[in-house]
Amino acid sequence: MLCVTATPVTPVSTVDELIAFIAACNGVMDSLGPDGDPIDILAHSLQTAHVLSVRVPDDLELQVAGLVHDLGHVVVTGEPVAHGEIGAAYVRELLGDRVARLTELHVPAKRYLVATDARYAQRLSDGSTVSLAMQGGAMTAGEVAAFAANPYAHDAAELRHADEGAKVVGRAVPELDAWVPALREVAASVR
Ligand SMILES: [Fe+2]
Protein backbone atom coordinates (compact mmCIF):
# COMPACT_ATOMS: atom_id res chain seq x y z
CA MET A 1 0.00 0.00 0.00
CA LEU A 2 1.13 3.54 -0.78
CA CYS A 3 0.12 6.57 1.26
CA VAL A 4 -0.60 9.41 -1.15
CA THR A 5 -3.28 10.96 1.02
CA ALA A 6 -4.67 10.10 4.43
CA THR A 7 -6.23 7.11 2.67
CA PRO A 8 -3.76 4.41 1.54
CA VAL A 9 -3.79 3.45 -2.14
CA THR A 10 -3.57 -0.23 -3.06
CA PRO A 11 -1.93 -0.47 -6.51
CA VAL A 12 -3.74 -2.40 -9.22
CA SER A 13 -1.81 -5.58 -9.95
CA THR A 14 -3.25 -7.10 -13.15
CA VAL A 15 -4.69 -5.86 -16.43
CA ASP A 16 -7.88 -7.84 -15.81
CA GLU A 17 -8.32 -6.12 -12.44
CA LEU A 18 -7.74 -2.72 -14.07
CA ILE A 19 -10.26 -3.42 -16.84
CA ALA A 20 -12.87 -4.43 -14.26
CA PHE A 21 -12.15 -1.26 -12.29
CA ILE A 22 -12.55 0.98 -15.34
CA ALA A 23 -15.75 -0.82 -16.35
CA ALA A 24 -17.14 -0.19 -12.88
CA CYS A 25 -16.70 3.57 -13.45
CA ASN A 26 -19.85 3.47 -15.59
CA GLY A 27 -22.19 5.97 -13.97
CA VAL A 28 -19.57 7.15 -11.45
CA MET A 29 -19.01 10.91 -11.42
CA ASP A 30 -15.83 12.78 -10.42
CA SER A 31 -14.89 13.99 -6.93
CA LEU A 32 -16.81 17.26 -7.27
CA GLY A 33 -20.20 15.55 -7.51
CA PRO A 34 -22.88 18.00 -8.69
CA ASP A 35 -20.25 20.73 -9.22
CA GLY A 36 -18.15 18.46 -11.44
CA ASP A 37 -18.34 17.49 -15.09
CA PRO A 38 -21.64 16.11 -16.39
CA ILE A 39 -20.11 12.91 -17.76
CA ASP A 40 -19.25 9.72 -15.92
CA ILE A 41 -15.66 8.57 -15.46
CA LEU A 42 -15.96 5.62 -17.87
CA ALA A 43 -17.29 7.72 -20.76
CA HIS A 44 -14.78 10.50 -20.05
CA SER A 45 -11.88 8.03 -19.91
CA LEU A 46 -12.89 6.39 -23.21
CA GLN A 47 -13.31 9.78 -24.91
CA THR A 48 -9.93 11.03 -23.64
CA ALA A 49 -8.15 7.90 -24.86
CA HIS A 50 -9.94 8.12 -28.21
CA VAL A 51 -8.96 11.77 -28.75
CA LEU A 52 -5.34 10.83 -28.02
CA SER A 53 -5.48 7.84 -30.38
CA VAL A 54 -6.25 10.33 -33.14
CA ARG A 55 -3.81 13.01 -31.99
CA VAL A 56 -0.86 10.72 -31.19
CA PRO A 57 -1.55 7.41 -32.96
CA ASP A 58 1.99 6.09 -32.37
CA ASP A 59 2.10 6.78 -28.62
CA LEU A 60 0.26 3.95 -26.92
CA GLU A 61 1.46 4.93 -23.45
CA LEU A 62 0.02 8.42 -23.78
CA GLN A 63 -3.29 6.98 -25.02
CA VAL A 64 -3.38 4.58 -22.08
CA ALA A 65 -2.55 7.46 -19.73
CA GLY A 66 -5.62 9.18 -21.16
CA LEU A 67 -7.67 6.09 -20.35
CA VAL A 68 -6.57 5.95 -16.70
CA HIS A 69 -5.87 9.61 -15.88
CA ASP A 70 -9.00 10.18 -13.77
CA LEU A 71 -9.26 6.83 -11.99
CA GLY A 72 -7.89 8.51 -8.88
CA HIS A 73 -11.33 10.09 -8.43
CA VAL A 74 -12.69 6.58 -7.87
CA VAL A 75 -9.72 4.91 -6.14
CA VAL A 76 -10.12 7.43 -3.30
CA THR A 77 -13.31 9.45 -3.48
CA GLY A 78 -13.56 13.12 -2.53
CA GLU A 79 -9.97 14.06 -3.42
CA PRO A 80 -10.21 16.52 -6.37
CA VAL A 81 -6.77 18.00 -5.66
CA ALA A 82 -4.86 14.74 -5.12
CA HIS A 83 -6.68 12.56 -7.68
CA GLY A 84 -3.78 12.71 -10.14
CA GLU A 85 -1.28 11.49 -7.56
CA ILE A 86 -3.72 8.85 -6.34
CA GLY A 87 -4.28 7.58 -9.87
CA ALA A 88 -0.53 7.52 -10.50
CA ALA A 89 0.07 5.45 -7.38
CA TYR A 90 -2.70 3.10 -8.47
CA VAL A 91 -1.29 2.37 -11.97
CA ARG A 92 2.51 2.85 -11.66
CA GLU A 93 3.40 -0.77 -10.85
CA LEU A 94 1.27 -2.18 -13.68
CA LEU A 95 1.63 0.43 -16.45
CA GLY A 96 5.02 1.94 -15.70
CA ASP A 97 6.48 5.22 -14.60
CA ARG A 98 5.66 7.26 -17.74
CA VAL A 99 1.93 6.47 -17.64
CA ALA A 100 1.95 7.20 -13.91
CA ARG A 101 3.80 10.51 -14.32
CA LEU A 102 1.41 11.66 -17.05
CA THR A 103 -1.54 10.72 -14.84
CA GLU A 104 -0.07 12.72 -11.99
CA LEU A 105 0.85 15.70 -14.19
CA HIS A 106 -2.55 16.12 -15.84
CA VAL A 107 -3.62 18.17 -12.81
CA PRO A 108 -0.71 20.70 -12.77
CA ALA A 109 -0.88 20.71 -16.60
CA LYS A 110 -4.24 22.44 -16.30
CA ARG A 111 -2.72 25.13 -14.06
CA TYR A 112 0.13 25.44 -16.59
CA LEU A 113 -2.11 25.77 -19.64
CA VAL A 114 -4.41 28.27 -17.95
CA ALA A 115 -1.33 30.44 -17.32
CA THR A 116 0.13 30.08 -20.81
CA ASP A 117 -2.72 29.49 -23.29
CA ALA A 118 -5.64 31.91 -23.28
CA ARG A 119 -7.65 29.76 -25.70
CA TYR A 120 -7.32 26.75 -23.39
CA ALA A 121 -8.49 28.80 -20.43
CA GLN A 122 -11.65 29.73 -22.36
CA ARG A 123 -12.35 26.02 -23.09
CA LEU A 124 -12.30 24.93 -19.43
CA SER A 125 -15.46 23.11 -18.40
CA ASP A 126 -17.39 24.35 -15.38
CA GLY A 127 -16.12 21.40 -13.34
CA SER A 128 -12.52 22.05 -14.34
CA THR A 129 -12.94 25.70 -13.37
CA VAL A 130 -14.25 24.76 -9.93
CA SER A 131 -11.38 22.32 -9.29
CA LEU A 132 -8.80 24.74 -10.72
CA ALA A 133 -9.37 27.06 -7.78
CA MET A 134 -8.91 24.16 -5.32
CA GLN A 135 -5.75 23.06 -7.15
CA GLY A 136 -4.08 26.47 -6.81
CA GLY A 137 -5.33 28.43 -9.84
CA ALA A 138 -3.09 29.50 -12.73
CA MET A 139 0.62 28.82 -12.25
CA THR A 140 2.94 31.67 -11.35
CA ALA A 141 5.79 32.51 -13.73
CA GLY A 142 8.18 30.48 -11.58
CA GLU A 143 5.85 27.48 -11.54
CA VAL A 144 5.42 27.73 -15.33
CA ALA A 145 9.20 27.63 -15.81
CA ALA A 146 9.57 24.64 -13.50
CA PHE A 147 6.74 22.75 -15.20
CA ALA A 148 8.05 23.47 -18.69
CA ALA A 149 11.42 22.01 -17.68
CA ASN A 150 9.80 18.68 -16.82
CA PRO A 151 10.57 16.13 -19.57
CA TYR A 152 6.93 15.02 -19.47
CA ALA A 153 5.50 18.55 -19.75
CA HIS A 154 4.68 18.42 -23.47
CA ASP A 155 2.88 15.07 -23.26
CA ALA A 156 1.08 16.08 -20.07
CA ALA A 157 -0.21 19.19 -21.86
CA GLU A 158 -1.32 16.99 -24.79
CA LEU A 159 -3.23 14.79 -22.34
CA ARG A 160 -4.77 17.83 -20.73
CA HIS A 161 -6.01 19.21 -24.05
CA ALA A 162 -7.58 15.82 -24.81
CA ASP A 163 -9.07 15.72 -21.30
CA GLU A 164 -10.87 19.02 -21.79
CA GLY A 165 -12.24 17.90 -25.15
CA ALA A 166 -13.56 14.61 -23.78
CA LYS A 167 -16.62 15.70 -21.84
CA VAL A 168 -19.32 15.31 -24.47
CA VAL A 169 -22.30 13.45 -23.03
CA GLY A 170 -23.45 10.70 -25.39
CA ARG A 171 -20.49 10.88 -27.79
CA ALA A 172 -19.89 7.49 -29.44
CA VAL A 173 -16.26 6.29 -29.21
CA PRO A 174 -14.68 2.81 -29.12
CA GLU A 175 -15.74 0.79 -26.06
CA LEU A 176 -13.46 -0.45 -23.29
CA ASP A 177 -12.92 -3.80 -25.05
CA ALA A 178 -11.06 -1.96 -27.80
CA TRP A 179 -8.43 -0.84 -25.26
CA VAL A 180 -7.65 -4.26 -23.80
CA PRO A 181 -4.80 -5.03 -26.28
CA ALA A 182 -3.21 -1.63 -25.63
CA LEU A 183 -3.40 -2.13 -21.87
CA ARG A 184 -1.83 -5.59 -22.18
CA GLU A 185 0.93 -4.26 -24.47
CA VAL A 186 1.84 -1.39 -22.16
CA ALA A 187 1.74 -3.64 -19.08
CA ALA A 188 3.94 -6.22 -20.83
CA SER A 189 6.47 -3.53 -21.75
CA VAL A 190 7.14 -2.59 -18.14
CA ARG A 191 7.97 -6.12 -17.02
FE1 LIG B 1 -10.14 14.19 -16.95
CSV table of C-alpha atoms and ligand atoms in Angstrom, one decimal:
chain,number,residue,atom,x,y,z
A,1,MET,CA,0.0,0.0,0.0
A,2,LEU,CA,1.1,3.5,-0.8
A,3,CYS,CA,0.1,6.6,1.3
A,4,VAL,CA,-0.6,9.4,-1.2
A,5,THR,CA,-3.3,11.0,1.0
A,6,ALA,CA,-4.7,10.1,4.4
A,7,THR,CA,-6.2,7.1,2.7
A,8,PRO,CA,-3.8,4.4,1.5
A,9,VAL,CA,-3.8,3.5,-2.1
A,10,THR,CA,-3.6,-0.2,-3.1
A,11,PRO,CA,-1.9,-0.5,-6.5
A,12,VAL,CA,-3.7,-2.4,-9.2
A,13,SER,CA,-1.8,-5.6,-10.0
A,14,THR,CA,-3.2,-7.1,-13.1
A,15,VAL,CA,-4.7,-5.9,-16.4
A,16,ASP,CA,-7.9,-7.8,-15.8
A,17,GLU,CA,-8.3,-6.1,-12.4
A,18,LEU,CA,-7.7,-2.7,-14.1
A,19,ILE,CA,-10.3,-3.4,-16.8
A,20,ALA,CA,-12.9,-4.4,-14.3
A,21,PHE,CA,-12.1,-1.3,-12.3
A,22,ILE,CA,-12.5,1.0,-15.3
A,23,ALA,CA,-15.7,-0.8,-16.4
A,24,ALA,CA,-17.1,-0.2,-12.9
A,25,CYS,CA,-16.7,3.6,-13.5
A,26,ASN,CA,-19.8,3.5,-15.6
A,27,GLY,CA,-22.2,6.0,-14.0
A,28,VAL,CA,-19.6,7.1,-11.4
A,29,MET,CA,-19.0,10.9,-11.4
A,30,ASP,CA,-15.8,12.8,-10.4
A,31,SER,CA,-14.9,14.0,-6.9
A,32,LEU,CA,-16.8,17.3,-7.3
A,33,GLY,CA,-20.2,15.6,-7.5
A,34,PRO,CA,-22.9,18.0,-8.7
A,35,ASP,CA,-20.3,20.7,-9.2
A,36,GLY,CA,-18.1,18.5,-11.4
A,37,ASP,CA,-18.3,17.5,-15.1
A,38,PRO,CA,-21.6,16.1,-16.4
A,39,ILE,CA,-20.1,12.9,-17.8
A,40,ASP,CA,-19.2,9.7,-15.9
A,41,ILE,CA,-15.7,8.6,-15.5
A,42,LEU,CA,-16.0,5.6,-17.9
A,43,ALA,CA,-17.3,7.7,-20.8
A,44,HIS,CA,-14.8,10.5,-20.1
A,45,SER,CA,-11.9,8.0,-19.9
A,46,LEU,CA,-12.9,6.4,-23.2
A,47,GLN,CA,-13.3,9.8,-24.9
A,48,THR,CA,-9.9,11.0,-23.6
A,49,ALA,CA,-8.2,7.9,-24.9
A,50,HIS,CA,-9.9,8.1,-28.2
A,51,VAL,CA,-9.0,11.8,-28.7
A,52,LEU,CA,-5.3,10.8,-28.0
A,53,SER,CA,-5.5,7.8,-30.4
A,54,VAL,CA,-6.3,10.3,-33.1
A,55,ARG,CA,-3.8,13.0,-32.0
A,56,VAL,CA,-0.9,10.7,-31.2
A,57,PRO,CA,-1.5,7.4,-33.0
A,58,ASP,CA,2.0,6.1,-32.4
A,59,ASP,CA,2.1,6.8,-28.6
A,60,LEU,CA,0.3,3.9,-26.9
A,61,GLU,CA,1.5,4.9,-23.5
A,62,LEU,CA,0.0,8.4,-23.8
A,63,GLN,CA,-3.3,7.0,-25.0
A,64,VAL,CA,-3.4,4.6,-22.1
A,65,ALA,CA,-2.6,7.5,-19.7
A,66,GLY,CA,-5.6,9.2,-21.2
A,67,LEU,CA,-7.7,6.1,-20.3
A,68,VAL,CA,-6.6,5.9,-16.7
A,69,HIS,CA,-5.9,9.6,-15.9
A,70,ASP,CA,-9.0,10.2,-13.8
A,71,LEU,CA,-9.3,6.8,-12.0
A,72,GLY,CA,-7.9,8.5,-8.9
A,73,HIS,CA,-11.3,10.1,-8.4
A,74,VAL,CA,-12.7,6.6,-7.9
A,75,VAL,CA,-9.7,4.9,-6.1
A,76,VAL,CA,-10.1,7.4,-3.3
A,77,THR,CA,-13.3,9.5,-3.5
A,78,GLY,CA,-13.6,13.1,-2.5
A,79,GLU,CA,-10.0,14.1,-3.4
A,80,PRO,CA,-10.2,16.5,-6.4
A,81,VAL,CA,-6.8,18.0,-5.7
A,82,ALA,CA,-4.9,14.7,-5.1
A,83,HIS,CA,-6.7,12.6,-7.7
A,84,GLY,CA,-3.8,12.7,-10.1
A,85,GLU,CA,-1.3,11.5,-7.6
A,86,ILE,CA,-3.7,8.9,-6.3
A,87,GLY,CA,-4.3,7.6,-9.9
A,88,ALA,CA,-0.5,7.5,-10.5
A,89,ALA,CA,0.1,5.4,-7.4
A,90,TYR,CA,-2.7,3.1,-8.5
A,91,VAL,CA,-1.3,2.4,-12.0
A,92,ARG,CA,2.5,2.8,-11.7
A,93,GLU,CA,3.4,-0.8,-10.8
A,94,LEU,CA,1.3,-2.2,-13.7
A,95,LEU,CA,1.6,0.4,-16.4
A,96,GLY,CA,5.0,1.9,-15.7
A,97,ASP,CA,6.5,5.2,-14.6
A,98,ARG,CA,5.7,7.3,-17.7
A,99,VAL,CA,1.9,6.5,-17.6
A,100,ALA,CA,2.0,7.2,-13.9
A,101,ARG,CA,3.8,10.5,-14.3
A,102,LEU,CA,1.4,11.7,-17.0
A,103,THR,CA,-1.5,10.7,-14.8
A,104,GLU,CA,-0.1,12.7,-12.0
A,105,LEU,CA,0.8,15.7,-14.2
A,106,HIS,CA,-2.6,16.1,-15.8
A,107,VAL,CA,-3.6,18.2,-12.8
A,108,PRO,CA,-0.7,20.7,-12.8
A,109,ALA,CA,-0.9,20.7,-16.6
A,110,LYS,CA,-4.2,22.4,-16.3
A,111,ARG,CA,-2.7,25.1,-14.1
A,112,TYR,CA,0.1,25.4,-16.6
A,113,LEU,CA,-2.1,25.8,-19.6
A,114,VAL,CA,-4.4,28.3,-18.0
A,115,ALA,CA,-1.3,30.4,-17.3
A,116,THR,CA,0.1,30.1,-20.8
A,117,ASP,CA,-2.7,29.5,-23.3
A,118,ALA,CA,-5.6,31.9,-23.3
A,119,ARG,CA,-7.7,29.8,-25.7
A,120,TYR,CA,-7.3,26.8,-23.4
A,121,ALA,CA,-8.5,28.8,-20.4
A,122,GLN,CA,-11.6,29.7,-22.4
A,123,ARG,CA,-12.3,26.0,-23.1
A,124,LEU,CA,-12.3,24.9,-19.4
A,125,SER,CA,-15.5,23.1,-18.4
A,126,ASP,CA,-17.4,24.3,-15.4
A,127,GLY,CA,-16.1,21.4,-13.3
A,128,SER,CA,-12.5,22.1,-14.3
A,129,THR,CA,-12.9,25.7,-13.4
A,130,VAL,CA,-14.2,24.8,-9.9
A,131,SER,CA,-11.4,22.3,-9.3
A,132,LEU,CA,-8.8,24.7,-10.7
A,133,ALA,CA,-9.4,27.1,-7.8
A,134,MET,CA,-8.9,24.2,-5.3
A,135,GLN,CA,-5.8,23.1,-7.1
A,136,GLY,CA,-4.1,26.5,-6.8
A,137,GLY,CA,-5.3,28.4,-9.8
A,138,ALA,CA,-3.1,29.5,-12.7
A,139,MET,CA,0.6,28.8,-12.2
A,140,THR,CA,2.9,31.7,-11.3
A,141,ALA,CA,5.8,32.5,-13.7
A,142,GLY,CA,8.2,30.5,-11.6
A,143,GLU,CA,5.8,27.5,-11.5
A,144,VAL,CA,5.4,27.7,-15.3
A,145,ALA,CA,9.2,27.6,-15.8
A,146,ALA,CA,9.6,24.6,-13.5
A,147,PHE,CA,6.7,22.7,-15.2
A,148,ALA,CA,8.1,23.5,-18.7
A,149,ALA,CA,11.4,22.0,-17.7
A,150,ASN,CA,9.8,18.7,-16.8
A,151,PRO,CA,10.6,16.1,-19.6
A,152,TYR,CA,6.9,15.0,-19.5
A,153,ALA,CA,5.5,18.6,-19.8
A,154,HIS,CA,4.7,18.4,-23.5
A,155,ASP,CA,2.9,15.1,-23.3
A,156,ALA,CA,1.1,16.1,-20.1
A,157,ALA,CA,-0.2,19.2,-21.9
A,158,GLU,CA,-1.3,17.0,-24.8
A,159,LEU,CA,-3.2,14.8,-22.3
A,160,ARG,CA,-4.8,17.8,-20.7
A,161,HIS,CA,-6.0,19.2,-24.0
A,162,ALA,CA,-7.6,15.8,-24.8
A,163,ASP,CA,-9.1,15.7,-21.3
A,164,GLU,CA,-10.9,19.0,-21.8
A,165,GLY,CA,-12.2,17.9,-25.1
A,166,ALA,CA,-13.6,14.6,-23.8
A,167,LYS,CA,-16.6,15.7,-21.8
A,168,VAL,CA,-19.3,15.3,-24.5
A,169,VAL,CA,-22.3,13.5,-23.0
A,170,GLY,CA,-23.4,10.7,-25.4
A,171,ARG,CA,-20.5,10.9,-27.8
A,172,ALA,CA,-19.9,7.5,-29.4
A,173,VAL,CA,-16.3,6.3,-29.2
A,174,PRO,CA,-14.7,2.8,-29.1
A,175,GLU,CA,-15.7,0.8,-26.1
A,176,LEU,CA,-13.5,-0.5,-23.3
A,177,ASP,CA,-12.9,-3.8,-25.0
A,178,ALA,CA,-11.1,-2.0,-27.8
A,179,TRP,CA,-8.4,-0.8,-25.3
A,180,VAL,CA,-7.7,-4.3,-23.8
A,181,PRO,CA,-4.8,-5.0,-26.3
A,182,ALA,CA,-3.2,-1.6,-25.6
A,183,LEU,CA,-3.4,-2.1,-21.9
A,184,ARG,CA,-1.8,-5.6,-22.2
A,185,GLU,CA,0.9,-4.3,-24.5
A,186,VAL,CA,1.8,-1.4,-22.2
A,187,ALA,CA,1.7,-3.6,-19.1
A,188,ALA,CA,3.9,-6.2,-20.8
A,189,SER,CA,6.5,-3.5,-21.8
A,190,VAL,CA,7.1,-2.6,-18.1
A,191,ARG,CA,8.0,-6.1,-17.0
B,1,FE,FE,-10.1,14.2,-16.9
